[in-house]
CSV table of C-alpha atoms in Angstrom, one decimal:
chain,number,residue,atom,x,y,z
A,5,MET,CA,-78.3,-31.3,2.7
A,6,ASN,CA,-78.8,-28.4,0.3
A,7,ASN,CA,-76.1,-27.8,-2.2
A,8,GLN,CA,-77.1,-24.2,-2.8
A,9,THR,CA,-75.8,-21.4,-0.6
A,10,GLU,CA,-78.5,-20.0,1.6
A,11,LYS,CA,-78.5,-16.8,3.7
A,12,SER,CA,-79.4,-17.3,7.3
A,13,ASN,CA,-82.4,-15.3,8.7
A,14,TYR,CA,-80.7,-15.1,12.1
A,15,PRO,CA,-77.2,-14.2,13.2
A,16,ILE,CA,-74.9,-17.1,13.9
A,17,SER,CA,-72.1,-16.7,16.4
A,18,GLN,CA,-68.5,-17.2,15.4
A,19,GLU,CA,-68.3,-20.1,17.9
A,20,ARG,CA,-71.0,-21.9,16.0
A,21,ILE,CA,-69.5,-21.2,12.7
A,22,ASP,CA,-66.2,-22.6,13.9
A,23,LEU,CA,-67.9,-25.7,15.3
A,24,ILE,CA,-69.6,-26.4,12.0
A,25,ARG,CA,-66.4,-26.0,10.1
A,26,TYR,CA,-64.6,-28.2,12.6
A,27,ILE,CA,-67.2,-30.9,12.1
A,28,ASN,CA,-67.0,-30.5,8.4
A,29,MET,CA,-63.3,-30.9,8.5
A,30,LYS,CA,-63.6,-34.1,10.6
A,31,LEU,CA,-66.2,-35.5,8.2
A,32,ALA,CA,-64.0,-34.6,5.2
A,33,SER,CA,-61.0,-36.3,6.8
A,34,MET,CA,-63.0,-39.5,7.1
A,35,GLY,CA,-64.2,-39.2,3.5
A,36,GLN,CA,-67.8,-38.5,4.5
A,37,PRO,CA,-70.1,-35.9,2.9
A,38,ILE,CA,-70.0,-32.5,4.6
A,39,PHE,CA,-72.8,-30.0,5.5
A,40,GLU,CA,-73.1,-27.4,2.7
A,41,GLY,CA,-76.2,-25.6,3.7
A,42,MET,CA,-75.1,-22.1,4.4
A,43,SER,CA,-72.4,-19.5,3.6
A,44,PHE,CA,-71.1,-18.1,6.9
A,45,ASP,CA,-68.7,-15.4,5.9
A,46,LYS,CA,-68.8,-12.1,4.0
A,47,SER,CA,-67.0,-13.5,1.0
A,48,ASN,CA,-69.8,-16.1,0.5
A,49,MET,CA,-67.3,-18.9,0.6
A,50,SER,CA,-69.3,-22.1,0.8
A,51,GLU,CA,-68.4,-24.9,3.1
A,52,LYS,CA,-67.3,-27.0,0.2
A,53,ASP,CA,-64.9,-24.3,-0.9
A,54,PHE,CA,-63.6,-24.0,2.7
A,55,VAL,CA,-62.9,-27.7,2.9
A,56,SER,CA,-61.3,-27.8,-0.6
A,57,LEU,CA,-58.8,-25.2,0.5
A,58,SER,CA,-57.4,-27.7,3.0
A,59,GLN,CA,-57.7,-30.7,0.8
A,60,SER,CA,-53.9,-31.3,0.7
A,61,LEU,CA,-53.8,-31.2,4.5
A,62,LEU,CA,-56.7,-33.7,4.6
A,63,ASP,CA,-54.9,-36.0,2.2
A,64,ASN,CA,-51.7,-35.8,4.2
A,65,TYR,CA,-53.7,-36.6,7.4
A,66,ARG,CA,-55.4,-39.6,5.8
A,67,GLU,CA,-52.1,-41.0,4.6
A,68,LYS,CA,-50.5,-40.7,8.0
A,69,MET,CA,-53.5,-42.4,9.6
A,70,ARG,CA,-53.3,-45.2,7.0
A,71,LEU,CA,-49.6,-45.7,7.8
A,72,LEU,CA,-50.1,-45.6,11.5
A,73,SER,CA,-52.9,-48.1,11.3
A,74,THR,CA,-50.5,-50.9,10.4
A,75,GLU,CA,-49.2,-52.6,13.5
A,76,ILE,CA,-45.6,-51.7,14.1
A,77,ILE,CA,-43.9,-53.3,17.1
A,78,ASN,CA,-40.7,-51.9,18.4
A,79,PRO,CA,-37.7,-54.4,18.7
A,80,ALA,CA,-37.9,-54.8,22.5
A,81,ASP,CA,-41.7,-55.5,22.4
A,82,GLN,CA,-41.1,-58.0,19.5
A,83,ARG,CA,-38.5,-59.9,21.5
A,84,ILE,CA,-40.8,-60.1,24.5
A,85,GLN,CA,-43.7,-61.2,22.3
A,86,THR,CA,-41.5,-63.9,20.7
A,87,PHE,CA,-40.4,-65.2,24.1
A,88,ILE,CA,-44.0,-65.4,25.3
A,89,ASP,CA,-45.1,-67.1,22.0
A,90,ASN,CA,-42.3,-69.7,22.4
A,91,TYR,CA,-42.9,-70.2,26.1
A,92,LEU,CA,-46.6,-70.8,25.6
A,93,LYS,CA,-46.5,-72.6,22.2
A,94,ASP,CA,-47.5,-76.0,23.7
A,95,LEU,CA,-50.7,-74.4,25.1
A,96,ASN,CA,-53.7,-73.7,22.9
């Protein structure tokens, strides 16, 4: 991946630009490197700049995913699981 901003020799549709930015945001949310090969808009904002604008949102998303990854069982499910565990405790 090239870290320098390059001008494209052919027009890129807005749909493709949005797709590349979406993929970059998904990669950034997983802590993976992003594609930085081209500047897509008139302001010459690089993809790295675009992703850095939303860094606080990405950090918030990662924290929520971390918190949701811990297994939380609601009280009713916990009672059912406890009953099943006690009922079947003599079996391996």
